[in-house]
PDB file of C-alpha atoms and ligand atoms in Angstrom:
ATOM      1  CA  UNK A 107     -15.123 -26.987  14.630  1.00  0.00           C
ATOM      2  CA  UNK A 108     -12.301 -28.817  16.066  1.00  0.00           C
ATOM      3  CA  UNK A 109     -12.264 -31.672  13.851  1.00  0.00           C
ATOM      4  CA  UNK A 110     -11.758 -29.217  11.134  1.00  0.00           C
ATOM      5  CA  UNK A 111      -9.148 -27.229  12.976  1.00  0.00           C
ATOM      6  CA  UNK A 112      -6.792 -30.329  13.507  1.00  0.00           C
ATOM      7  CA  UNK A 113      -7.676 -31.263   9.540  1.00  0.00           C
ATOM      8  CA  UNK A 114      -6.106 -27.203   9.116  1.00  0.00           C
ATOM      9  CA  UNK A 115      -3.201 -27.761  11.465  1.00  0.00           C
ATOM     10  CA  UNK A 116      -2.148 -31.177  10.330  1.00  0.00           C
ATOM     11  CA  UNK A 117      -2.373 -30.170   6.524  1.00  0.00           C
ATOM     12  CA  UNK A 118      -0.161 -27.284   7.762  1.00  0.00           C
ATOM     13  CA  UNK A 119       2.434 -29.213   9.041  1.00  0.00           C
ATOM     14  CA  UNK A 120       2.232 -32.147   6.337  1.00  0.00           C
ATOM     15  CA  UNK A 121       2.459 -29.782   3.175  1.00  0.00           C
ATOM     16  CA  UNK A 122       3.986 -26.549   4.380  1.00  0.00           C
ATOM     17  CA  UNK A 123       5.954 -26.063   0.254  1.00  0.00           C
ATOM     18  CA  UNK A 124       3.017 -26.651  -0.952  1.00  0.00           C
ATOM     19  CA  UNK A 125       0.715 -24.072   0.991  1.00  0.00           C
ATOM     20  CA  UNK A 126       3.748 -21.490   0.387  1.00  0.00           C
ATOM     21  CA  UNK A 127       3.553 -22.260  -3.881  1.00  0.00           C
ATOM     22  CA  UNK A 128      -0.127 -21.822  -3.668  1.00  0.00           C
ATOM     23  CA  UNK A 129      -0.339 -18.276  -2.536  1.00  0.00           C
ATOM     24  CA  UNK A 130       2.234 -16.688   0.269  1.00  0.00           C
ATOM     25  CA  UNK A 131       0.627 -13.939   1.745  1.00  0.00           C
ATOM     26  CA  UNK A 132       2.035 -10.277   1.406  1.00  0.00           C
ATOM     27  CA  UNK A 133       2.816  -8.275   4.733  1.00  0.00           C
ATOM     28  CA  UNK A 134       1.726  -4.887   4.914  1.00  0.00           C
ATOM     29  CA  UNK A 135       2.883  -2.847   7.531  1.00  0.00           C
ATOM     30  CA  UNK A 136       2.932   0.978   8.679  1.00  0.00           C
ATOM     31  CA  UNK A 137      -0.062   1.934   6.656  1.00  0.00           C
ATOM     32  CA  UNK A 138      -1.473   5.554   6.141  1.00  0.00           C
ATOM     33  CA  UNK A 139      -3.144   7.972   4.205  1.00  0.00           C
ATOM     34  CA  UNK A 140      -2.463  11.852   4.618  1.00  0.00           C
ATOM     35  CA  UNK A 141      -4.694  14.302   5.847  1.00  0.00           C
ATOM     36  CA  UNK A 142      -5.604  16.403   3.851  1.00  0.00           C
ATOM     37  CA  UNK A 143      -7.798  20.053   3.570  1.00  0.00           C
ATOM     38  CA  UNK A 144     -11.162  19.873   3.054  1.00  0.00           C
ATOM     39  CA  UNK A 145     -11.986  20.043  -0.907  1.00  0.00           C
ATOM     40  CA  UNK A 146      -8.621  18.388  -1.955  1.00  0.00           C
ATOM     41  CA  UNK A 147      -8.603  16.844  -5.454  1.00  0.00           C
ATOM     42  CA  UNK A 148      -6.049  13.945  -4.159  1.00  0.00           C
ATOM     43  CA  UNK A 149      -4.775  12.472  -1.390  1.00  0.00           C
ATOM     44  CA  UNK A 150      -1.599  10.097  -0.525  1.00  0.00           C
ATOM     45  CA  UNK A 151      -1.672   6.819   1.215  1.00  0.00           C
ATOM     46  CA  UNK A 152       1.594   5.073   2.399  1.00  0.00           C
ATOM     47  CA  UNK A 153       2.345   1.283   3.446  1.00  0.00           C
ATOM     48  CA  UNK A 154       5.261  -1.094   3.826  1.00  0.00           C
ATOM     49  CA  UNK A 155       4.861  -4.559   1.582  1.00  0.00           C
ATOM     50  CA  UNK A 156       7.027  -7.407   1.904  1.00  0.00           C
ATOM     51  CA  UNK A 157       5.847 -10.301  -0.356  1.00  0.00           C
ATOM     52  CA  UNK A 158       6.372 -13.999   1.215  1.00  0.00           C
ATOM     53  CA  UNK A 159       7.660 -14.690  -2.771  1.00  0.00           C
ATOM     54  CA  UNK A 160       8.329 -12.875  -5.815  1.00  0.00           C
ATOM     55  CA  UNK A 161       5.268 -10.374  -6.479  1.00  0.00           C
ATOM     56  CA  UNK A 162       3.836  -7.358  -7.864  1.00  0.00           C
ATOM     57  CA  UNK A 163       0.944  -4.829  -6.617  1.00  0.00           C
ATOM     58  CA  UNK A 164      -1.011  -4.419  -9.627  1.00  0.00           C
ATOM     59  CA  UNK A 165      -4.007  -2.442  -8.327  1.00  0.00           C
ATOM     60  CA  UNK A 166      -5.577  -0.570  -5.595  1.00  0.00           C
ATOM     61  CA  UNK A 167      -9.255  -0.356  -5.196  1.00  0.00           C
ATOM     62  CA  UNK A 168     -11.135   2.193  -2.809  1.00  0.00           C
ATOM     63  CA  UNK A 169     -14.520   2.890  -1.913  1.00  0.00           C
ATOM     64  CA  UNK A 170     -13.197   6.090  -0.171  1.00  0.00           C
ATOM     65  CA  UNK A 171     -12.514   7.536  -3.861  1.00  0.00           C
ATOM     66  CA  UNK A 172     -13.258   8.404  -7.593  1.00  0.00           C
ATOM     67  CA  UNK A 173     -10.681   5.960  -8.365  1.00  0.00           C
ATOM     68  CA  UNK A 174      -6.945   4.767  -6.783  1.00  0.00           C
ATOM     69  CA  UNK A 175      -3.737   4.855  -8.610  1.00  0.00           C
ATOM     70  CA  UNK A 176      -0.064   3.603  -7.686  1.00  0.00           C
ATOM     71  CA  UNK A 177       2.541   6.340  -8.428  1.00  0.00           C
ATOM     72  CA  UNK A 178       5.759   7.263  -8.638  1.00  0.00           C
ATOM     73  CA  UNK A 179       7.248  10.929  -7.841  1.00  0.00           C
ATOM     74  CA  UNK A 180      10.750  11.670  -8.990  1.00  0.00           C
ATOM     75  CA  UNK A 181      12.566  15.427  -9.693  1.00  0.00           C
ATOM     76  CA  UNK A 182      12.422  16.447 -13.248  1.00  0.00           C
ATOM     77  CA  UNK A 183      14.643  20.148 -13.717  1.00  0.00           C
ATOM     78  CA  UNK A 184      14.170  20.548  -9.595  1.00  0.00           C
ATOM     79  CA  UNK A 185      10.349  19.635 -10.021  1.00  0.00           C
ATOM     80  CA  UNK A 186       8.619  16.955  -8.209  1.00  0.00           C
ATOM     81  CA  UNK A 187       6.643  14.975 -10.822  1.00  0.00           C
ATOM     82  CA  UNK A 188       4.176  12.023 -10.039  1.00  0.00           C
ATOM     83  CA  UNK A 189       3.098   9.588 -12.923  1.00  0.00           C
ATOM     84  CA  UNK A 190       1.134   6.538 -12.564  1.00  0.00           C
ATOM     85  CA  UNK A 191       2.896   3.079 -12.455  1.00  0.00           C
ATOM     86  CA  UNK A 192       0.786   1.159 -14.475  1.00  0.00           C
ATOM     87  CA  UNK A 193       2.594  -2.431 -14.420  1.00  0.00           C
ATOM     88  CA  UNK A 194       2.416  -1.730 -10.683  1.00  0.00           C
ATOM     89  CA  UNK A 195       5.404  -2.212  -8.002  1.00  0.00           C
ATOM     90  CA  UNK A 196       7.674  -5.048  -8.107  1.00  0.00           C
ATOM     91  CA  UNK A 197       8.050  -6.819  -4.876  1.00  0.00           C
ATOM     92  CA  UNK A 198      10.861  -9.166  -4.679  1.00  0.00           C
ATOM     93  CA  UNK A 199      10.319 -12.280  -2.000  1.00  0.00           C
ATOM     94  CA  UNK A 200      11.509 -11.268   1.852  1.00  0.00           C
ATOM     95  CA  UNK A 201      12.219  -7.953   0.611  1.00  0.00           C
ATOM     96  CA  UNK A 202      10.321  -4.860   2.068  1.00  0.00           C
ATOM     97  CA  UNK A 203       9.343  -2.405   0.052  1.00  0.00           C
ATOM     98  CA  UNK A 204       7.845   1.005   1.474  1.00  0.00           C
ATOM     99  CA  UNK A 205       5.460   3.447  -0.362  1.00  0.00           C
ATOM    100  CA  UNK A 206       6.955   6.797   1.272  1.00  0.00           C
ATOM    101  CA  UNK A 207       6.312  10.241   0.376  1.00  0.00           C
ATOM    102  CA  UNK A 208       8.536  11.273  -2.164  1.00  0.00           C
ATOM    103  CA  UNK A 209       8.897   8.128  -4.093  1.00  0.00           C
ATOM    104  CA  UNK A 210       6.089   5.488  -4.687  1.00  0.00           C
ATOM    105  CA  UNK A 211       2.683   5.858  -3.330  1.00  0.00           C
ATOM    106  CA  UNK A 212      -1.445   5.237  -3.486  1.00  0.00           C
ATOM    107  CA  UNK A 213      -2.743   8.213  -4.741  1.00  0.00           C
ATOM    108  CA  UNK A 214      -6.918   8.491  -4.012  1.00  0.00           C
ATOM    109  CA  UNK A 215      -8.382  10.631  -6.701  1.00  0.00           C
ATOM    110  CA  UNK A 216     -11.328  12.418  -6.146  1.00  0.00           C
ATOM    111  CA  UNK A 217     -11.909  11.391  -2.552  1.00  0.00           C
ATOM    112  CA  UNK A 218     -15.524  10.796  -1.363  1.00  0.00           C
ATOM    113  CA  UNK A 219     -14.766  10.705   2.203  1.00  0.00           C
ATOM    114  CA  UNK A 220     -13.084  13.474   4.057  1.00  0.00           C
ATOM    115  CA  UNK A 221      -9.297  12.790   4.951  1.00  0.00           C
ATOM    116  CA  UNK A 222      -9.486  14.209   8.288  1.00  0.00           C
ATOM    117  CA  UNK A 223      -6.887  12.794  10.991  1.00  0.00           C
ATOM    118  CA  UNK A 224      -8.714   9.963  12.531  1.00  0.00           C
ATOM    119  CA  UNK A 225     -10.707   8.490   9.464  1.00  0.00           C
ATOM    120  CA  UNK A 226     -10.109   5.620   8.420  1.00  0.00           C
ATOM    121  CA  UNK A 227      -9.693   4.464   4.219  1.00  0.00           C
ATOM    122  CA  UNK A 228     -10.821   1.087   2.769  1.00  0.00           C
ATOM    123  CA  UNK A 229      -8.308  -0.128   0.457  1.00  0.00           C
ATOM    124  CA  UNK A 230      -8.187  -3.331  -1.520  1.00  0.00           C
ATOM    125  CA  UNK A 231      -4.670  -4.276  -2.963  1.00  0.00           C
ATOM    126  CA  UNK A 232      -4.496  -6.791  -5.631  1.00  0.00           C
ATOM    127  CA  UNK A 233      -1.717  -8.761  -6.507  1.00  0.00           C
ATOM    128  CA  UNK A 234      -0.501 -10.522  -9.280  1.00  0.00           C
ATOM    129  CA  UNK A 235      -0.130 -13.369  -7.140  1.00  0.00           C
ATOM    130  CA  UNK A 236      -0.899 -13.237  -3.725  1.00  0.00           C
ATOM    131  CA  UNK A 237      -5.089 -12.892  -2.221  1.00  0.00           C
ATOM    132  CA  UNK A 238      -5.901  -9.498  -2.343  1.00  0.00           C
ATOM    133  CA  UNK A 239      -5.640  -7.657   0.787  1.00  0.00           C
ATOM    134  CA  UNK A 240      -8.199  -5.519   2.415  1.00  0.00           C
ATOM    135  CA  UNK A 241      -7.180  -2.474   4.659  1.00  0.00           C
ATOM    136  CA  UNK A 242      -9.006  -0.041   7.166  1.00  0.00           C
ATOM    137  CA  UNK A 243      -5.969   2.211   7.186  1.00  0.00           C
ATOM    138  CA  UNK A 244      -5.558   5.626   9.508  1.00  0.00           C
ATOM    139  CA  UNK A 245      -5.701   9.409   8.123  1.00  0.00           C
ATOM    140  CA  UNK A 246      -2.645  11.156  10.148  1.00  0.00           C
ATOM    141  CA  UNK A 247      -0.855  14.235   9.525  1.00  0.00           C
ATOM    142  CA  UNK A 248       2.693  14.255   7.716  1.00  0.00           C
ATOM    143  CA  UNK A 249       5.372  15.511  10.347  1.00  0.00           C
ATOM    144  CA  UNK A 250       6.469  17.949   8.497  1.00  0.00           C
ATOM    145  CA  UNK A 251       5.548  18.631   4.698  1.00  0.00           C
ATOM    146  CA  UNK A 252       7.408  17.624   2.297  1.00  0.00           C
ATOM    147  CA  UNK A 253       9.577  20.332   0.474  1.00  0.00           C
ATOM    148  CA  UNK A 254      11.141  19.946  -3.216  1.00  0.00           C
ATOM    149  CA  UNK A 255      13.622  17.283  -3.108  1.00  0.00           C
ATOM    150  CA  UNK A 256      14.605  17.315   0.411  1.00  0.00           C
ATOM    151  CA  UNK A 257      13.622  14.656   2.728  1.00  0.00           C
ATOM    152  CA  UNK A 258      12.764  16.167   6.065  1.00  0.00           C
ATOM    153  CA  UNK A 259      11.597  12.900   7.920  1.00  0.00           C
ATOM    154  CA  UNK A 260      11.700  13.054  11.465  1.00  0.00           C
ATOM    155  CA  UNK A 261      13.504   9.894  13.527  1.00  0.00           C
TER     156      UNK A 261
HETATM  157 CU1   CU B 401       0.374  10.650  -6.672  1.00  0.00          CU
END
């Protein structure tokens, strides 16, 4: 073990562009899914992603539903629409990026698991670039629910 950990360390220190070209990891911070009633169709899951280089998320993969789908809402004639993103969400280098209610977001369809407070939601992100990421991330309850256009987040 430690022969191999000093092989790790030194190749760390002796080729540190070249581990960053290969494949800079992406962050992800400040993830959740929303709670929501027993029975419901769809449910939201929020996270923070700064990319270590230029990036996209391509995909999300969950066993916790029919199928997952990256979204965008935005008001159309004063009503909130969501559509699917399918070439995914840019994520330029350094730069966070947070899936929020109200703008982008994971969208579960069809969950098989119920998104009670306190569960927890395997997702896989994929990347264009970067090793996909595996989460186990929290079911909480929005402060306050989101109305029309307004933003009502709590500070
Ligand atoms: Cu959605």
């Amino acid at each position: 073990m430690k022969p191999f950990l000093t092989a790790l360390a030194f190749a760390a220190l002796a080729v540190p562009s070249l581990a960053a070209a290969a494949s800079p990891a992406v962050k992800v911070t400040d993830a959740w899914c929303r709670a929501a009633p027993k029975g419901a169709l769809a449910g939201g899951c929020y996270l923070t992603l700064t990319a270590g280089a230029d990036d996209r998320l391509v995909a999300v993969e969950t066993p916790a539903a029919g199928r997952a789908e990256i979204h965008t809402m935005s008001m159309d004639g004063g009503v909130m629409r969501m559509r699917k993103l399918a070439d995914g969400v840019a994520l330029a280098a350094g730069r966070p990026v947070a899936l929020k209610p109200g703008a982008e977001h994971l969208m579960l369809i069809g969950p098989t698991i119920a998104l009670a407070p306190g569960a927890k939601v395997a997702l896989t992100l994929r990347f264009q670039s970067a090793q996909p990421i595996t989460l186990s991330v929290p079911v909480r309850t929005a402060s306050m629910p989101s109305m029309g256009g307004m933003s009502m987040e709590h500070h």
